[in-house]
PDB file of C-alpha atoms in Angstrom:
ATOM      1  CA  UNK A  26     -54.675  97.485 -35.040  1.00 58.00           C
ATOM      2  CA  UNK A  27     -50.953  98.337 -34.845  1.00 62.00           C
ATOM      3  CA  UNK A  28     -51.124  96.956 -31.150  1.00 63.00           C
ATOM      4  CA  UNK A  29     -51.953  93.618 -32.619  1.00 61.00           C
ATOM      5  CA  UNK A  30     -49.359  93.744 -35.396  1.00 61.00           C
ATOM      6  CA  UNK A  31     -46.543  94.940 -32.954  1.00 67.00           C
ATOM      7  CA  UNK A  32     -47.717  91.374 -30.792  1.00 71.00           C
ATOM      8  CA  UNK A  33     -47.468  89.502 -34.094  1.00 68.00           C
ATOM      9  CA  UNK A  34     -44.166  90.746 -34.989  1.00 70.00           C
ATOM     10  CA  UNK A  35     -42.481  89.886 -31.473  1.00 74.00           C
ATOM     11  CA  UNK A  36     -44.154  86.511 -31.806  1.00 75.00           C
ATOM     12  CA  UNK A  37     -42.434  85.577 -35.537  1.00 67.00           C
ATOM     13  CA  UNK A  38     -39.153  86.866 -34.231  1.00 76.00           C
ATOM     14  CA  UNK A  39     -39.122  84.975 -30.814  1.00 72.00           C
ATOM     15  CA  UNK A  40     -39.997  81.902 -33.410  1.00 71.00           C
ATOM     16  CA  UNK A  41     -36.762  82.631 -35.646  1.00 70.00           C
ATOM     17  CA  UNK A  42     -34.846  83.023 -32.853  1.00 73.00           C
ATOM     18  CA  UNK A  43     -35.719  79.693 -31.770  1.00 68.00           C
ATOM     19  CA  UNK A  44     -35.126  78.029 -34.663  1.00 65.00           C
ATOM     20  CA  UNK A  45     -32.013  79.400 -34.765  1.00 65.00           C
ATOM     21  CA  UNK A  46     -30.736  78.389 -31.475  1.00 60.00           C
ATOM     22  CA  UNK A  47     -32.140  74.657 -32.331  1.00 62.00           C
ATOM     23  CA  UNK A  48     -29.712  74.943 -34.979  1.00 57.00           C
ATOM     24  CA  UNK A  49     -26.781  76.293 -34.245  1.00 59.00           C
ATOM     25  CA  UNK A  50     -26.690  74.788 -30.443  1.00 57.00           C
ATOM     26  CA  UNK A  51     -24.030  72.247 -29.642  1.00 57.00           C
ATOM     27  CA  UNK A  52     -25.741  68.969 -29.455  1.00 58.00           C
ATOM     28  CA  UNK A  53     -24.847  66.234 -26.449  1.00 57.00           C
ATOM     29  CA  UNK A  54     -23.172  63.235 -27.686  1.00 60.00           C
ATOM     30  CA  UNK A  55     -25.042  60.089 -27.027  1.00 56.00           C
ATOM     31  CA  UNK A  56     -23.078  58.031 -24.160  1.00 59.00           C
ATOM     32  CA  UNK A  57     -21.175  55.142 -25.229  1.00 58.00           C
ATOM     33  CA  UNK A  58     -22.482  51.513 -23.821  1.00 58.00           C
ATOM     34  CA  UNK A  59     -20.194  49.792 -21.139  1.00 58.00           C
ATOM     35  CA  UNK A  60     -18.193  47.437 -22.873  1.00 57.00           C
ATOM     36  CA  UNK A  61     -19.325  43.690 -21.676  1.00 57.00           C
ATOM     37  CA  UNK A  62     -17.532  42.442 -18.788  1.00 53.00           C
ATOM     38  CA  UNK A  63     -15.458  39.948 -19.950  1.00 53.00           C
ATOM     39  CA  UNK A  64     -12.999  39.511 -16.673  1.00 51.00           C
ATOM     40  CA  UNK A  65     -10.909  41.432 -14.522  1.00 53.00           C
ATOM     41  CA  UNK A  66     -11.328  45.190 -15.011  1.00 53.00           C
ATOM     42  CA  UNK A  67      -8.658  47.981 -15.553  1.00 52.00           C
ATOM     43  CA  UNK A  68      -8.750  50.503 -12.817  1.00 52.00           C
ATOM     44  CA  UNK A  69      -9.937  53.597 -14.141  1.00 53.00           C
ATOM     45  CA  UNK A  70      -7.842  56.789 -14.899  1.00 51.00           C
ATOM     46  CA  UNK A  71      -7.068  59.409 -11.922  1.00 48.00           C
ATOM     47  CA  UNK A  72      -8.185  57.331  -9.076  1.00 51.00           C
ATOM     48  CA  UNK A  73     -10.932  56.911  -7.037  1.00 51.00           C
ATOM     49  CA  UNK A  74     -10.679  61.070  -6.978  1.00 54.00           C
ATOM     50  CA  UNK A  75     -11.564  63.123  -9.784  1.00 56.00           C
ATOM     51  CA  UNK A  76      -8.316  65.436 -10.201  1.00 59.00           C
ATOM     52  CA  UNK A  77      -5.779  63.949  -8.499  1.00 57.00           C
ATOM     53  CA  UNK A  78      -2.890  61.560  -9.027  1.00 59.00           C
ATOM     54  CA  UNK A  79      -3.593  57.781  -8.514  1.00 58.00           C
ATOM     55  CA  UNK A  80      -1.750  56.698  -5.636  1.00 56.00           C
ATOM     56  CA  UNK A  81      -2.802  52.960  -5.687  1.00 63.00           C
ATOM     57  CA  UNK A  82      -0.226  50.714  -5.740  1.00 60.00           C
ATOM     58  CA  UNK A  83       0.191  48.847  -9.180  1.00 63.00           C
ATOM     59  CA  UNK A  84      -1.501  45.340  -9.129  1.00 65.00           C
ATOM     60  CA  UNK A  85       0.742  42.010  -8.226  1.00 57.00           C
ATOM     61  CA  UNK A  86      -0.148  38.661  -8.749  1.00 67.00           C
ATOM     62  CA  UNK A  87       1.387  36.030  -7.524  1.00 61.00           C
ATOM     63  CA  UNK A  88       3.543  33.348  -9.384  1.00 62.00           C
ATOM     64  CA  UNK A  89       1.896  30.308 -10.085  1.00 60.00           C
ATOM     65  CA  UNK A  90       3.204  27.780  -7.690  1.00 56.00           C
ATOM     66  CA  UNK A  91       1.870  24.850  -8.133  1.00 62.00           C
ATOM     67  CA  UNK A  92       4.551  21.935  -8.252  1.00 52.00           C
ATOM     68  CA  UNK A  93       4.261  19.221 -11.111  1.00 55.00           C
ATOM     69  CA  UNK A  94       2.087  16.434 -10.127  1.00 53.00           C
ATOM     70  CA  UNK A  95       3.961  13.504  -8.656  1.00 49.00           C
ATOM     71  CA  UNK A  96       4.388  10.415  -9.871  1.00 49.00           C
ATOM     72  CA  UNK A  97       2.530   7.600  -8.435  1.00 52.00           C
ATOM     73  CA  UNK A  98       5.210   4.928  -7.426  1.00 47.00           C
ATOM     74  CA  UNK A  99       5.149   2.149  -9.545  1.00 51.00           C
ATOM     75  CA  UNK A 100       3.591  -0.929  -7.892  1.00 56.00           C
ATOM     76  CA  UNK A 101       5.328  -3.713  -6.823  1.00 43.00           C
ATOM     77  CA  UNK A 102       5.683  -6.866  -9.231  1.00 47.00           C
ATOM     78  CA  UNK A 103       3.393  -9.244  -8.286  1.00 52.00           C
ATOM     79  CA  UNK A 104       4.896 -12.788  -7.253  1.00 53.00           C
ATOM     80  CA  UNK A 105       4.965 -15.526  -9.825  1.00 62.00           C
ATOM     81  CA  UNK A 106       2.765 -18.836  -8.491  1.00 74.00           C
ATOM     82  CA  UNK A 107       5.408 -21.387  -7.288  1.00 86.00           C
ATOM     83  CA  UNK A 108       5.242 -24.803  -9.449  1.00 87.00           C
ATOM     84  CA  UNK A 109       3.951 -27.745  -7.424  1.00 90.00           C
ATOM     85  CA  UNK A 110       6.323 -30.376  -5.773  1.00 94.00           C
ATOM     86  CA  UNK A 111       5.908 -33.203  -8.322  1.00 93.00           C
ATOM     87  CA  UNK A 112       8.782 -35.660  -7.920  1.00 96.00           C
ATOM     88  CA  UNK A 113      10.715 -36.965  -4.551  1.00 97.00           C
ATOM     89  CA  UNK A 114      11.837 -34.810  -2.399  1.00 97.00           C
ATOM     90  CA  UNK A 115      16.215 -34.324  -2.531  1.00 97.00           C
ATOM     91  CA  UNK A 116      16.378 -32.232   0.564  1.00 97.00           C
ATOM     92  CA  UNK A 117      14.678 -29.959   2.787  1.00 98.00           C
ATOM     93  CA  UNK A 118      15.808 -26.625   4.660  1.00 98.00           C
ATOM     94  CA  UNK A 119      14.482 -24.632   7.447  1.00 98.00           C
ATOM     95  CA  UNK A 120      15.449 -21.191   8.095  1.00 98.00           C
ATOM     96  CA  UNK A 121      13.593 -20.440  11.648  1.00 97.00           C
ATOM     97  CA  UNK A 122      14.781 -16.493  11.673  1.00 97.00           C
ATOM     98  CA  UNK A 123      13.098 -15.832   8.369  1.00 97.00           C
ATOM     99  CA  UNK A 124      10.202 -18.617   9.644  1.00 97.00           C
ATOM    100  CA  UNK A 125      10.632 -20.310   5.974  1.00 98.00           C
ATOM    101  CA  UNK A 126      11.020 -23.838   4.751  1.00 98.00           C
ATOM    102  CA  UNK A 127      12.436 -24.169   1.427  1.00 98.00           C
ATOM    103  CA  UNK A 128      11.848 -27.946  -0.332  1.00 98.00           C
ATOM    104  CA  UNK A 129      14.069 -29.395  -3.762  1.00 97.00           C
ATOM    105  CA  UNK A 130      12.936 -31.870  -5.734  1.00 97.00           C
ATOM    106  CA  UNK A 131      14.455 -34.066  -7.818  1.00 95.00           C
ATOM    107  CA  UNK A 132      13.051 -32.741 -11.012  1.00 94.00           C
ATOM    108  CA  UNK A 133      11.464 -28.558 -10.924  1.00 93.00           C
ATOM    109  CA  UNK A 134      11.882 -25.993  -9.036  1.00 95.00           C
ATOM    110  CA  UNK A 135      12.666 -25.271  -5.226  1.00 96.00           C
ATOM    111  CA  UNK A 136       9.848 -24.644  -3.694  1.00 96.00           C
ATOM    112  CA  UNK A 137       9.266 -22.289  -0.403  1.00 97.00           C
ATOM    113  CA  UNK A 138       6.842 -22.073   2.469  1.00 97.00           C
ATOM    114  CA  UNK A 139       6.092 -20.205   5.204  1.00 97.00           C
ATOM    115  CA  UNK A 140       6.161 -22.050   8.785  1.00 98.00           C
ATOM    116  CA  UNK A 141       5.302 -21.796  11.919  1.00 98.00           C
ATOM    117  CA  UNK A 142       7.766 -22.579  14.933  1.00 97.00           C
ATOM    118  CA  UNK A 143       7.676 -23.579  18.742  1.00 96.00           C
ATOM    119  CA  UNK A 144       5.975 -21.056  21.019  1.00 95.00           C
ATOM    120  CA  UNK A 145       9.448 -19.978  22.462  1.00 94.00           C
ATOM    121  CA  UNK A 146      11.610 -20.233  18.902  1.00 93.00           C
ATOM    122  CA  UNK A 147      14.805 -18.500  19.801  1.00 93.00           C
ATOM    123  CA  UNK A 148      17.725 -21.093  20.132  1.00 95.00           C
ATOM    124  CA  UNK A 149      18.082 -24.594  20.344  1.00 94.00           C
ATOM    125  CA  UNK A 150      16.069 -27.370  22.407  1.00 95.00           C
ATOM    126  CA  UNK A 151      17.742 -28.547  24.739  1.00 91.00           C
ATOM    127  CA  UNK A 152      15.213 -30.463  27.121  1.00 93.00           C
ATOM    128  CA  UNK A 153      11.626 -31.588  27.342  1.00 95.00           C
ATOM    129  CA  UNK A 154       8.737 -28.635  27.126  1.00 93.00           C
ATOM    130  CA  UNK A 155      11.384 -25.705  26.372  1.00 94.00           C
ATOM    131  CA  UNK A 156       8.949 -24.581  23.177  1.00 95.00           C
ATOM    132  CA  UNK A 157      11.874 -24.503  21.024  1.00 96.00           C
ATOM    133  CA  UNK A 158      12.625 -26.217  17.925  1.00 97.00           C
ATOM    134  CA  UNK A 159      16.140 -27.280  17.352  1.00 97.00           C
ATOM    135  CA  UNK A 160      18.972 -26.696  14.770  1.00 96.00           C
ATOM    136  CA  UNK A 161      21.329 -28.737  13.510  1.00 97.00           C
ATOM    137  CA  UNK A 162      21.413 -31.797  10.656  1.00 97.00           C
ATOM    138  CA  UNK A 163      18.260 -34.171  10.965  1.00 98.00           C
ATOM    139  CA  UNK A 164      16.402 -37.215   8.743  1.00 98.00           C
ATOM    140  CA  UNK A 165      12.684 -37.810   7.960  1.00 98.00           C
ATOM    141  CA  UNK A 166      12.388 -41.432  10.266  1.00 97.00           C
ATOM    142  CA  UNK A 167       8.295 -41.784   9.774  1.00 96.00           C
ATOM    143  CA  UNK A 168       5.609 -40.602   8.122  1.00 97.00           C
ATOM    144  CA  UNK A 169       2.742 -40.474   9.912  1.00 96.00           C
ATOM    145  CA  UNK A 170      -0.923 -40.855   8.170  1.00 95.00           C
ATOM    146  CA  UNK A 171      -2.712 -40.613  11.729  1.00 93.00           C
ATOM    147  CA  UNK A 172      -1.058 -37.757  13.723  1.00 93.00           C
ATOM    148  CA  UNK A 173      -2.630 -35.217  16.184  1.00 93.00           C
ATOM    149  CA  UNK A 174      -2.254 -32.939  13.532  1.00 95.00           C
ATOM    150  CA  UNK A 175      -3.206 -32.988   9.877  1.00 95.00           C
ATOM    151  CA  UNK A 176      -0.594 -35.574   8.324  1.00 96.00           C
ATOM    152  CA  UNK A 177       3.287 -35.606  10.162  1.00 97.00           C
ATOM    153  CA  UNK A 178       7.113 -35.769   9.090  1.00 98.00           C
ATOM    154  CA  UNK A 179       8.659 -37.322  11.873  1.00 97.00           C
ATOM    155  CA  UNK A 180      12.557 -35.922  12.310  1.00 98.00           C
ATOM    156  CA  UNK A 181      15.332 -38.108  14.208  1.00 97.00           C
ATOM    157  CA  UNK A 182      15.090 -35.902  17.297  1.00 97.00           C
ATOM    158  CA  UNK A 183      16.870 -36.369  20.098  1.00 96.00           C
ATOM    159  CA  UNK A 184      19.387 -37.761  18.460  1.00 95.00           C
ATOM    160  CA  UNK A 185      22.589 -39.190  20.512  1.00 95.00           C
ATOM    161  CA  UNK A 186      24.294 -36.056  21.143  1.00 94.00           C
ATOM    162  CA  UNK A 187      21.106 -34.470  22.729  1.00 95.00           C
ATOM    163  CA  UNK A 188      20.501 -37.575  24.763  1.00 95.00           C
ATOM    164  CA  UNK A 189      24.020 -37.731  26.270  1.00 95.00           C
ATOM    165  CA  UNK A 190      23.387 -33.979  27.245  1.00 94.00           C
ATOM    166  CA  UNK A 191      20.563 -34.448  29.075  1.00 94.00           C
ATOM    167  CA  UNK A 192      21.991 -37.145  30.895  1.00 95.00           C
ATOM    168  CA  UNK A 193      24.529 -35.235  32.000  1.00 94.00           C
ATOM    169  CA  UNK A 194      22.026 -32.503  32.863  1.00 92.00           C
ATOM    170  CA  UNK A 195      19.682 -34.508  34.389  1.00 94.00           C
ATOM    171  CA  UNK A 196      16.767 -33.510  32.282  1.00 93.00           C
ATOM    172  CA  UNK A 197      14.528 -34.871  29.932  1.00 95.00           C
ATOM    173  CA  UNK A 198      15.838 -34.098  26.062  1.00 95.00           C
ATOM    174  CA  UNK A 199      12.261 -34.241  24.704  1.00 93.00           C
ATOM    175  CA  UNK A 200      11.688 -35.402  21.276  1.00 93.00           C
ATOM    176  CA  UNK A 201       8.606 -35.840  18.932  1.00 94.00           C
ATOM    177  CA  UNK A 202      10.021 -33.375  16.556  1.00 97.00           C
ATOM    178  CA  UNK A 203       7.952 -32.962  13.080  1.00 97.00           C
ATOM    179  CA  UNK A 204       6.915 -30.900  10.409  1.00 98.00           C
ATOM    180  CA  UNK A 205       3.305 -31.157  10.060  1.00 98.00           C
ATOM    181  CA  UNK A 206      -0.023 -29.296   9.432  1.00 97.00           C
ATOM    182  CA  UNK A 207      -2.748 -27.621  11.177  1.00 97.00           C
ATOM    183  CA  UNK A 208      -4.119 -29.243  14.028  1.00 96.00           C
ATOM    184  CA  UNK A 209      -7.499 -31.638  13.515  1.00 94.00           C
ATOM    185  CA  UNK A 210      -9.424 -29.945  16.003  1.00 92.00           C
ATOM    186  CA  UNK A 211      -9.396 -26.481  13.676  1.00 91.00           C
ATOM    187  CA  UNK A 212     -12.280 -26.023  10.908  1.00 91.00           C
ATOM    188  CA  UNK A 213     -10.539 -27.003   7.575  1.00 87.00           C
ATOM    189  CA  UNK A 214      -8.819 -24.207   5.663  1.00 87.00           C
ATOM    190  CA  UNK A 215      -8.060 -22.446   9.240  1.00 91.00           C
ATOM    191  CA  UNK A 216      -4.560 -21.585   9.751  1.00 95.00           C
ATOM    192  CA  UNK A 217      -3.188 -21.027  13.772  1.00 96.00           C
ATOM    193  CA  UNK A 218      -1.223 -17.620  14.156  1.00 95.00           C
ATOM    194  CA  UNK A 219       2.047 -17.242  14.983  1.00 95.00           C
ATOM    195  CA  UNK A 220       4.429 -19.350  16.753  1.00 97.00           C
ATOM    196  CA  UNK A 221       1.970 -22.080  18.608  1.00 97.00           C
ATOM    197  CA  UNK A 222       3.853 -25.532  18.121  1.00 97.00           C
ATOM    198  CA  UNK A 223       5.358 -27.272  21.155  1.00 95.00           C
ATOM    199  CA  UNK A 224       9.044 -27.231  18.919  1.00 96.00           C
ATOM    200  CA  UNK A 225       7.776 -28.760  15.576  1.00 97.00           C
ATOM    201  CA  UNK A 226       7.117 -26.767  12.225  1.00 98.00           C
ATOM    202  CA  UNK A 227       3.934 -26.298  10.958  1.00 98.00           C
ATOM    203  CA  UNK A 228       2.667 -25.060   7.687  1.00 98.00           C
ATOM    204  CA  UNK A 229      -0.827 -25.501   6.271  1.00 97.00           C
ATOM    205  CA  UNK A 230      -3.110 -28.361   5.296  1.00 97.00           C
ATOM    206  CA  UNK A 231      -2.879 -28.359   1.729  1.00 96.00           C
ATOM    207  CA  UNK A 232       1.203 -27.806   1.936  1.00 97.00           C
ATOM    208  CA  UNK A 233       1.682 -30.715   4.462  1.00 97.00           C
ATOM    209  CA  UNK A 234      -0.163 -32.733   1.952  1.00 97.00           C
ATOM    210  CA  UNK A 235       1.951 -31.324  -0.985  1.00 96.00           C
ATOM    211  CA  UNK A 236       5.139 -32.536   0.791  1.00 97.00           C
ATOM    212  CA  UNK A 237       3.921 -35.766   2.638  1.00 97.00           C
ATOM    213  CA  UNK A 238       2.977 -36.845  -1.090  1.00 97.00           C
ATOM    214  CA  UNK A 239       7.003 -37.216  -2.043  1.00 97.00           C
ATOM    215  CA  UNK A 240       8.711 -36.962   1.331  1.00 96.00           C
ATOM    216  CA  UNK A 241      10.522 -40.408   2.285  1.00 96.00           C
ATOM    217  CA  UNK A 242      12.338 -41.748   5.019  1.00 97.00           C
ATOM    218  CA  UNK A 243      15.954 -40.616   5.114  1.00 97.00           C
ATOM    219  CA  UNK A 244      15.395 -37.066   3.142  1.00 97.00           C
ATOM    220  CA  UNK A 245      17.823 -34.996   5.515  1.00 98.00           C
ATOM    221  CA  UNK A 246      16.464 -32.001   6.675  1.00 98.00           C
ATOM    222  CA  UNK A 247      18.875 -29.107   7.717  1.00 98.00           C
ATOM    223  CA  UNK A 248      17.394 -26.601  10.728  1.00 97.00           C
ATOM    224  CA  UNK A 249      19.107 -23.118  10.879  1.00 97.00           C
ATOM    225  CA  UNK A 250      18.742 -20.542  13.399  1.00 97.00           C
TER     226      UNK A 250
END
C-alpha cells in the first residue's frame, strides 16, 4: 500500500512540474511573413556571411541617357499648280542648263516647263547632225498642225549669220529647229527620257498643245546656254 502511494505521489509532482515549465517557459515568436515583392530588393544586413562586415560594393546605376527625341524635319511646301496659258503668248525663254522653258502671256502669270534638249546639248549648233540646240535670239516662223511629232513651233534657224559660217566652213548649218511634243510613234501620255531630240526642245503632249493654242508667228524666243 505505501508502495503504491509513494508511485502516486511522484506521478502528481512530475505533473506540477510540468505544468509549471508550460508556464513559465519562454515561448517562440511566430515568424514574420516576407513582405510582398514589390521591386528591386535591399541587400540584406552583414553580407552574404553571417558575422562579418559587408564588403560589397554599394550599388550604381547608371544615368539615364537617353537624348530628347528629335524633331522630324518639317516637310517641304508643296508647289502651287501653275495657272494655264490663256491669252497670246508675249515671249518665250529657254534656259538649256537648267533644261526649262519659261512662257509670258499677255494677261496671267509666267508659266514654266520642263524640256528636253538635243542628244549632245552642251554649246551651240553649229552644223548639220551636231545634236545640239542653239543659243542666241530666234522667232516662231510656222506652226505646224502635221509634224513628225505631236504639234511643232518652227524657230528661224539657221538664220544668216549661221549660214555665212558654214559657208565659210564648208559644212552644212542644219536647221529644222522647233519646240514641239512627244513623238507620234509613242503611246499617248508617254514621255521620252532625257535628252533625245536631234537639237529641238521638247516638252509633253498636253504642254505643246497648251502653247501651240496662243503661240503666233513672230513671238521671239530667246535660247540661253
Amino acid at each position: 500500500m505505501r508502495r503504491l502511494g509513494g508511485i502516486f505521489a511522484t506521478l502528481c509532482m512530475a505533473a506540477l512540474l510540468w505544468g509549471l515549465w508550460l508556464v513559465w517557459a519562454p515561448q517562440p515568436r511566430p515568424t514574420p511573413a516576407p513582405p510582398p515583392v514589390t521591386g528591386r530588393q535591399p541587400p540584406e544586413p552583414g553580407g552574404p556571411w553571417p558575422g562579418l562586415p559587408d564588403f560589397r560594393l554599394p550599388e550604381f546605376r547608371l544615368p539615364d541617357l537617353r537624348w530628347p527625341p528629335v524633331a522630324r524635319p518639317p516637310r517641304p511646301p508643296q508647289g502651287i499648280p501653275q495657272a494655264p496659258i490663256s491669252s497670246p503668248v508675249e515671249r518665250i525663254l529657254i534656259e538649256k542648263s537648267a533644261r526649262r522653258m519659261t512662257v509670258w502671256q499677255q494677261q496671267g502669270p509666267p508659266r514654266s516647263f520642263r524640256i528636253a534638249l538635243g542628244f549632245s546639248p552642251q554649246g551651240d549648233k553649229t552644223r548639220q547632225g551636231d545634236g545640239r540646240t542653239p543659243e542666241g535670239l530666234f522667232r516662231i516662223d510656222r506652226l505646224n498642225r502635221n509634224s513628225a511629232f505631236h504639234l511643232s513651233l518652227g524657230l528661224d534657224y539657221p538664220q544668216p549669220h549661221h549660214r555665212a559660217a558654214a559657208r565659210r566652213g564648208g559644212y552644212d548649218p542644219g536647221g529644222d529647229i522647233m519646240i514641239h511634243g512627244q513623238p507620234n510613234q509613242v503611246p499617248e501620255g508617254y514621255r521620252v527620257k532625257g535628252d533625245w531630240t536631234a537639237g529641238c526642245i521638247a516638252v509633253t503632249n498636253a504642254e505643246i498643245e497648251e502653247i501651240f493654242a496662243h503661240a503666233r508667228i513672230g513671238t521671239p524666243v530667246e535660247i540661253r546656254p
